[in-house]
mmCIF file of C-alpha atoms in Angstrom:
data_model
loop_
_atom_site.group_PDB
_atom_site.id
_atom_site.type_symbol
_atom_site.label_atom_id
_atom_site.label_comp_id
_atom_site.label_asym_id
_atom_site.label_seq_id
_atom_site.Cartn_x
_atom_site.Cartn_y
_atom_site.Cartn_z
ATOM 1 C CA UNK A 9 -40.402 -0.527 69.364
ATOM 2 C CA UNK A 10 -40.548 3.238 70.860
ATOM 3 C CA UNK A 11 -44.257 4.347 71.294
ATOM 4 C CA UNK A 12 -43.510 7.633 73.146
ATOM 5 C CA UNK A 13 -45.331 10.262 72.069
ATOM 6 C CA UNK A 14 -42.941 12.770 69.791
ATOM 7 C CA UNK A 15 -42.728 16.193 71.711
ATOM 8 C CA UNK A 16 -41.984 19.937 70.846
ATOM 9 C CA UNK A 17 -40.993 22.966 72.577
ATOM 10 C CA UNK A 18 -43.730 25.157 71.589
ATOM 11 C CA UNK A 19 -43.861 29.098 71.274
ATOM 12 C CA UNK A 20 -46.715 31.361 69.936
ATOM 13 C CA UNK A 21 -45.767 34.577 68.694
ATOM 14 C CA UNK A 22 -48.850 35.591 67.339
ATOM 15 C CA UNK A 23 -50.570 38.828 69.237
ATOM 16 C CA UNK A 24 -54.075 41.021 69.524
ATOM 17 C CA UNK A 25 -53.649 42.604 72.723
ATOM 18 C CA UNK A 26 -52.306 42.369 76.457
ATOM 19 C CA UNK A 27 -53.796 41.481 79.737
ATOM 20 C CA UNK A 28 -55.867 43.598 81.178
ATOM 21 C CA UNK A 29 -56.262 44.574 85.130
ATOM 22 C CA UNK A 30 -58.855 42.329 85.900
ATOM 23 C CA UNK A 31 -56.787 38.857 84.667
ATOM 24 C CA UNK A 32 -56.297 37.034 88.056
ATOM 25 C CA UNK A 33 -53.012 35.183 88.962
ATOM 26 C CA UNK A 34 -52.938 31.849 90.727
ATOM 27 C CA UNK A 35 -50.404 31.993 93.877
ATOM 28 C CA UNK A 36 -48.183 28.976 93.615
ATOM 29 C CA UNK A 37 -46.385 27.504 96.840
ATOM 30 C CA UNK A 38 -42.990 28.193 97.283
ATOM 31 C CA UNK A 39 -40.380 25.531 98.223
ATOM 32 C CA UNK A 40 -39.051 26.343 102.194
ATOM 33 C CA UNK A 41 -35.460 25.393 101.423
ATOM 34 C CA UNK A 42 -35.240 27.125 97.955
ATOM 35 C CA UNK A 43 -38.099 29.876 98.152
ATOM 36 C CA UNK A 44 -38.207 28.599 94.451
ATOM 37 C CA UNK A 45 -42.044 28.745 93.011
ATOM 38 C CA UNK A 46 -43.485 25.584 92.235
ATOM 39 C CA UNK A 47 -45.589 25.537 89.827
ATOM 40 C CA UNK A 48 -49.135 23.412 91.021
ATOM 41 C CA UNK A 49 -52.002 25.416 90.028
ATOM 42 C CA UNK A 50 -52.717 26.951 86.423
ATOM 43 C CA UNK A 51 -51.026 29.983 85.935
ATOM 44 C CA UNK A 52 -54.538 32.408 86.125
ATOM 45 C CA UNK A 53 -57.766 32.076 87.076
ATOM 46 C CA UNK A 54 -59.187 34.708 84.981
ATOM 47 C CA UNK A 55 -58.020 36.306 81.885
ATOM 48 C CA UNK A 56 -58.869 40.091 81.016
ATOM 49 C CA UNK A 57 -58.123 40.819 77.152
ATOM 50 C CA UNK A 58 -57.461 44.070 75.889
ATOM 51 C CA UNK A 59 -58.030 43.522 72.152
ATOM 52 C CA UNK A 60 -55.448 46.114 69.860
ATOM 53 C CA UNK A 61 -55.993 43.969 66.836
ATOM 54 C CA UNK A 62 -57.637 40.539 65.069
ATOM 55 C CA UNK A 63 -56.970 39.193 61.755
ATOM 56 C CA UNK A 64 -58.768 36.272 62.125
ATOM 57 C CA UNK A 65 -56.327 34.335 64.439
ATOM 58 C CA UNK A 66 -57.232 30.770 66.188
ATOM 59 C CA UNK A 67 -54.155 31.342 68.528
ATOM 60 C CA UNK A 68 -51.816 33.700 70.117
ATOM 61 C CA UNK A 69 -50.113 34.737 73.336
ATOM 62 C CA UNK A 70 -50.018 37.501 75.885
ATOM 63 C CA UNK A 71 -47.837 37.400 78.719
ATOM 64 C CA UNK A 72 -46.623 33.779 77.880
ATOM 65 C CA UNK A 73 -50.691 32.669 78.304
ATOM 66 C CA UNK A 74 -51.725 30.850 75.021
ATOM 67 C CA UNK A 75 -55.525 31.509 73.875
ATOM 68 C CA UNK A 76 -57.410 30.024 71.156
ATOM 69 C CA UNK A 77 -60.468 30.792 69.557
ATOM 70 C CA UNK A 78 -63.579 29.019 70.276
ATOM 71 C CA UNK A 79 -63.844 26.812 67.499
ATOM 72 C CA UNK A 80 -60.220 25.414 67.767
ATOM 73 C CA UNK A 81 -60.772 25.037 71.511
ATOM 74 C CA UNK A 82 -63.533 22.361 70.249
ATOM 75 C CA UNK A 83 -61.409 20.818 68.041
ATOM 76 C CA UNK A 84 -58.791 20.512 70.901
ATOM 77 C CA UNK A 85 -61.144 19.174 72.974
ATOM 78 C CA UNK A 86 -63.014 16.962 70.740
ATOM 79 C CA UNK A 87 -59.369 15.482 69.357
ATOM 80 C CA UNK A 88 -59.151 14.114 73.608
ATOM 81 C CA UNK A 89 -56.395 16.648 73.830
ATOM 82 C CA UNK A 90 -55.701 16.497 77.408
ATOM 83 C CA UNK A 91 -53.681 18.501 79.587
ATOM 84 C CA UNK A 92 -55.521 21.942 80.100
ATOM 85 C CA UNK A 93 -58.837 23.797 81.888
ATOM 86 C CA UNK A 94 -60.283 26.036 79.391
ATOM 87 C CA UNK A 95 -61.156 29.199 80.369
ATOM 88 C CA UNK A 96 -63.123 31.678 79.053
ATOM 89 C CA UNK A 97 -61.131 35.379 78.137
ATOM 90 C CA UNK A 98 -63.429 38.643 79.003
ATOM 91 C CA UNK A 99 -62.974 40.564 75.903
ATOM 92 C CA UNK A 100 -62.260 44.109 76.451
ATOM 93 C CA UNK A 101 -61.358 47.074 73.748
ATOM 94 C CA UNK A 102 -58.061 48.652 73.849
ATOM 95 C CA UNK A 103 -58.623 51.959 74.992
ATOM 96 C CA UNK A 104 -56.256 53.677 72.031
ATOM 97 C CA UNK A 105 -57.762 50.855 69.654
ATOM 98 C CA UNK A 106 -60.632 50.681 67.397
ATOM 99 C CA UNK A 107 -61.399 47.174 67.072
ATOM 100 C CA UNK A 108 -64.818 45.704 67.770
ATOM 101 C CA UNK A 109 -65.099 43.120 70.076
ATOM 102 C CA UNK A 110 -67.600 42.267 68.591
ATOM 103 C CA UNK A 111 -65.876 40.983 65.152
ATOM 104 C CA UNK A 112 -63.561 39.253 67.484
ATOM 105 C CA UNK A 113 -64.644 35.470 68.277
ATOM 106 C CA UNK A 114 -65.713 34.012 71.812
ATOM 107 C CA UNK A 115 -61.587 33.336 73.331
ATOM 108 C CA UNK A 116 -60.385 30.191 75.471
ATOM 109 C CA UNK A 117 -57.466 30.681 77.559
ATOM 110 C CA UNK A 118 -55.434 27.088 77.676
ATOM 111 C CA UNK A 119 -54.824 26.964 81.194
ATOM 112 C CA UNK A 120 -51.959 24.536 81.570
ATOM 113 C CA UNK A 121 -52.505 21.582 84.430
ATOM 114 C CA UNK A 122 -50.144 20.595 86.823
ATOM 115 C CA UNK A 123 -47.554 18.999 87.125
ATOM 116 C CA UNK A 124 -44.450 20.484 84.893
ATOM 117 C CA UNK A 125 -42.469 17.527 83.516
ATOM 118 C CA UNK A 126 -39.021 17.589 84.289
ATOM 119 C CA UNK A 127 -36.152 19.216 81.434
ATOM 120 C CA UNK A 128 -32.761 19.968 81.566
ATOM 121 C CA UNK A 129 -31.843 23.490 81.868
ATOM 122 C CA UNK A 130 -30.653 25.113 78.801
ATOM 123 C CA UNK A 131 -30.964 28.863 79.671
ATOM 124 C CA UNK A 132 -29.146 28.451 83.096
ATOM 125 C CA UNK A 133 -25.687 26.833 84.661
ATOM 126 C CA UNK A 134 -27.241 23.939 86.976
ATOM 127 C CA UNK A 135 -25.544 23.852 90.276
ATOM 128 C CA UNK A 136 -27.063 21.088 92.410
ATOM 129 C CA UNK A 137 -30.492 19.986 93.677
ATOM 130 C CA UNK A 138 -32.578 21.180 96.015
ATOM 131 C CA UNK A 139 -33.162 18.848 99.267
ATOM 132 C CA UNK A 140 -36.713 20.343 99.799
ATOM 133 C CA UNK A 141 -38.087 20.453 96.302
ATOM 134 C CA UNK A 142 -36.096 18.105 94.381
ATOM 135 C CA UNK A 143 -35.509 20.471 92.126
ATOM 136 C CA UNK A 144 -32.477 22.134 89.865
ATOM 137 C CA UNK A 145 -30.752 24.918 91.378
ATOM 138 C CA UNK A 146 -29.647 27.030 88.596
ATOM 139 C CA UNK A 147 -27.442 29.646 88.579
ATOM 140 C CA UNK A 148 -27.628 33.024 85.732
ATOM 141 C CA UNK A 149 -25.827 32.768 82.858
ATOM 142 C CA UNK A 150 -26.568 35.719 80.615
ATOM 143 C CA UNK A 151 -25.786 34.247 77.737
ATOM 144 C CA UNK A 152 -27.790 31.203 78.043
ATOM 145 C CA UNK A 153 -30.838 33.279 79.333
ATOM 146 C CA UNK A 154 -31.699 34.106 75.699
ATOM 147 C CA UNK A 155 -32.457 30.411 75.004
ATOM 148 C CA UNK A 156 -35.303 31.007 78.054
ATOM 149 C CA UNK A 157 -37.711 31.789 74.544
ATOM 150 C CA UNK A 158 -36.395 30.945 71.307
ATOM 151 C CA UNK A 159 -37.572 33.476 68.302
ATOM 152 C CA UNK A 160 -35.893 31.137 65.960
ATOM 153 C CA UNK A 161 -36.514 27.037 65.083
ATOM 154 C CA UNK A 162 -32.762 27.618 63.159
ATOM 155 C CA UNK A 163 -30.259 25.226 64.673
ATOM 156 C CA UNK A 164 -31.887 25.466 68.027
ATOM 157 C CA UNK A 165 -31.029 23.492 70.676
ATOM 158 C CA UNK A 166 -33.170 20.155 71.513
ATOM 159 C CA UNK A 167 -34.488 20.406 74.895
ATOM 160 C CA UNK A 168 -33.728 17.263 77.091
ATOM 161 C CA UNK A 169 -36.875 16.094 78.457
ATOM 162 C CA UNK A 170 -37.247 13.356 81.705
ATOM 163 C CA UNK A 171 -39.699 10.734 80.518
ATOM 164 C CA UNK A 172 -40.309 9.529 83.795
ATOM 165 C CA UNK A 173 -41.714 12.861 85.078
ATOM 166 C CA UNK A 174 -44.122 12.647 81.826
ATOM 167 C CA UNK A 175 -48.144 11.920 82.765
ATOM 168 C CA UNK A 176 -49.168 11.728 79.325
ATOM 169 C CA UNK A 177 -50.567 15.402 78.757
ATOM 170 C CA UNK A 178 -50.505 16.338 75.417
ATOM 171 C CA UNK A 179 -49.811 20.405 76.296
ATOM 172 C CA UNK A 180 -47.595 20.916 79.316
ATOM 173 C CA UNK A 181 -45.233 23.114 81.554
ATOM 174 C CA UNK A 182 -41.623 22.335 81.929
ATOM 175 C CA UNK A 183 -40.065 22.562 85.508
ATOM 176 C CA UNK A 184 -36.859 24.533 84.241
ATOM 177 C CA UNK A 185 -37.708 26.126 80.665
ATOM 178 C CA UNK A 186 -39.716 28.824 79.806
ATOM 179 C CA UNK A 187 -41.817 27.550 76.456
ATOM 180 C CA UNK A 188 -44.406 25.047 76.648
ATOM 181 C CA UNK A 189 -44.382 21.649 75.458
ATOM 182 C CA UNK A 190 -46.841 19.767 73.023
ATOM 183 C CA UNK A 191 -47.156 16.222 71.641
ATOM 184 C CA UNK A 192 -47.499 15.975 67.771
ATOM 185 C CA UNK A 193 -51.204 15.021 68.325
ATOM 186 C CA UNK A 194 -51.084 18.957 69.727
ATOM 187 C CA UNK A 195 -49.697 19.842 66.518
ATOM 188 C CA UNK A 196 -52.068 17.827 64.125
ATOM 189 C CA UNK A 197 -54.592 19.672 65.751
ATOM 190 C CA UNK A 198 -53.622 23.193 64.854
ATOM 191 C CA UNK A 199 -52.463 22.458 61.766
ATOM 192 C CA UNK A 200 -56.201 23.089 59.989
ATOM 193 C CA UNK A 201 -56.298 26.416 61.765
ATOM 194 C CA UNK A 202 -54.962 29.810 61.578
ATOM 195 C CA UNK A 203 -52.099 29.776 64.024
ATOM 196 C CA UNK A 204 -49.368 31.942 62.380
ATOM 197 C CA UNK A 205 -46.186 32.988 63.958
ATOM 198 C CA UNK A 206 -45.323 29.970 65.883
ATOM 199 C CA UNK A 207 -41.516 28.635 67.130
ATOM 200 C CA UNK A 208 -42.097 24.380 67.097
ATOM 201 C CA UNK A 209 -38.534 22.973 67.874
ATOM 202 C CA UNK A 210 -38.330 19.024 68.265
ATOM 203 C CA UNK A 211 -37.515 17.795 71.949
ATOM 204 C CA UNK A 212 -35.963 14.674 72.826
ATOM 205 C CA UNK A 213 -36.867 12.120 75.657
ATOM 206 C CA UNK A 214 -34.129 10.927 77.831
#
């Protein structure tokens, strides 16, 4: 019998606003034989939101980060979702906007734990490993870059996941693609919530 947890490649489209100047990156170690960044921290440490627009949203993106509103945060973390550090997102009015942060619920950035389970590469040709890192060494394909972020769940490629690199997280990075990955716990989450606009394309465990 197969117990492994089903898993999706996971892309939110939905959008208020972008980052603003005061969101603080996390500087992630670099391999010495690659100079390839490896990703072992979350992604920021703070996260500035410049609100354009809210239509009463429970998630959306900016700049790849994915935030939720309060009240689905709770439900993530009271459903033992596991995987993340919440942080809280300093709310801040678009300059050319007119929205009131104040209408706007309190924001949790999903700040995505370490370590990135392993894929294979679908947006790049691979071209050997890396001796330091153990890592893919992929080479640009331009074509194959568009599959980086998918826009579309129509016949979309199934992303090739390494079970043995898997710690049980129910949200996670992959190593060599650019969307996220959830578990279908993840997903039966969300589902009670407004989360519009998202790309949820089945990935397989090899």
């Amino acid at each position: 019998m197969d117990n492994k947890e089903k898993i999706f490649t996971f892309n939110s489209k939905g959008w208020i606003g972008n980052l603003g100047k005061k969101s603080s990156i996390v500087q992630q170690p670099k391999c010495e034989v690659c100079n390839r960044e490896i990703l072992e921290e979350i992604e920021y440490s703070k996260v500035e939101l410049e609100i354009e627009k809210y239509n009463g949203e429970d998630m959306f993106s900016a700049y790849g980060l994915l935030i939720v509103s309060e009240n689905l945060y709770i439900a993530l973390r009271d459903s033992g979702i596991k995987g993340f550090a919440p942080i809280k997102v300093n709310k801040v009015k678009y300059k050319y906007g007119d929205v009131d942060t104040k209408t706007v619920p309190t924001l949790v950035y999903l700040a995505i734990l370490a370590p990135a389970v392993r894929n294979i590469p679908i947006a790049s040709d691979f071209t050997g490993i890396c001796e330091g890192c153990n890592l893919y060494l992929n080479k640009y394909n331009k074509e194959k870059s568009k599959l980086i972020i998918r826009n579309s769940e129509e016949d979309a490629i199934h992303l090739q996941v390494f079970y043995d690199s898997y710690e049980g997280a129910d949200i996670f990075n992959f190593a060599d693609h650019g969307e996220i990955g959830v578990t279908q716990k993840f997903l039966d989450v969300i589902k009670d919530f407004n989360c519009p606009k998202n790309i949820v394309i089945p990935a397989e465990w090899i």
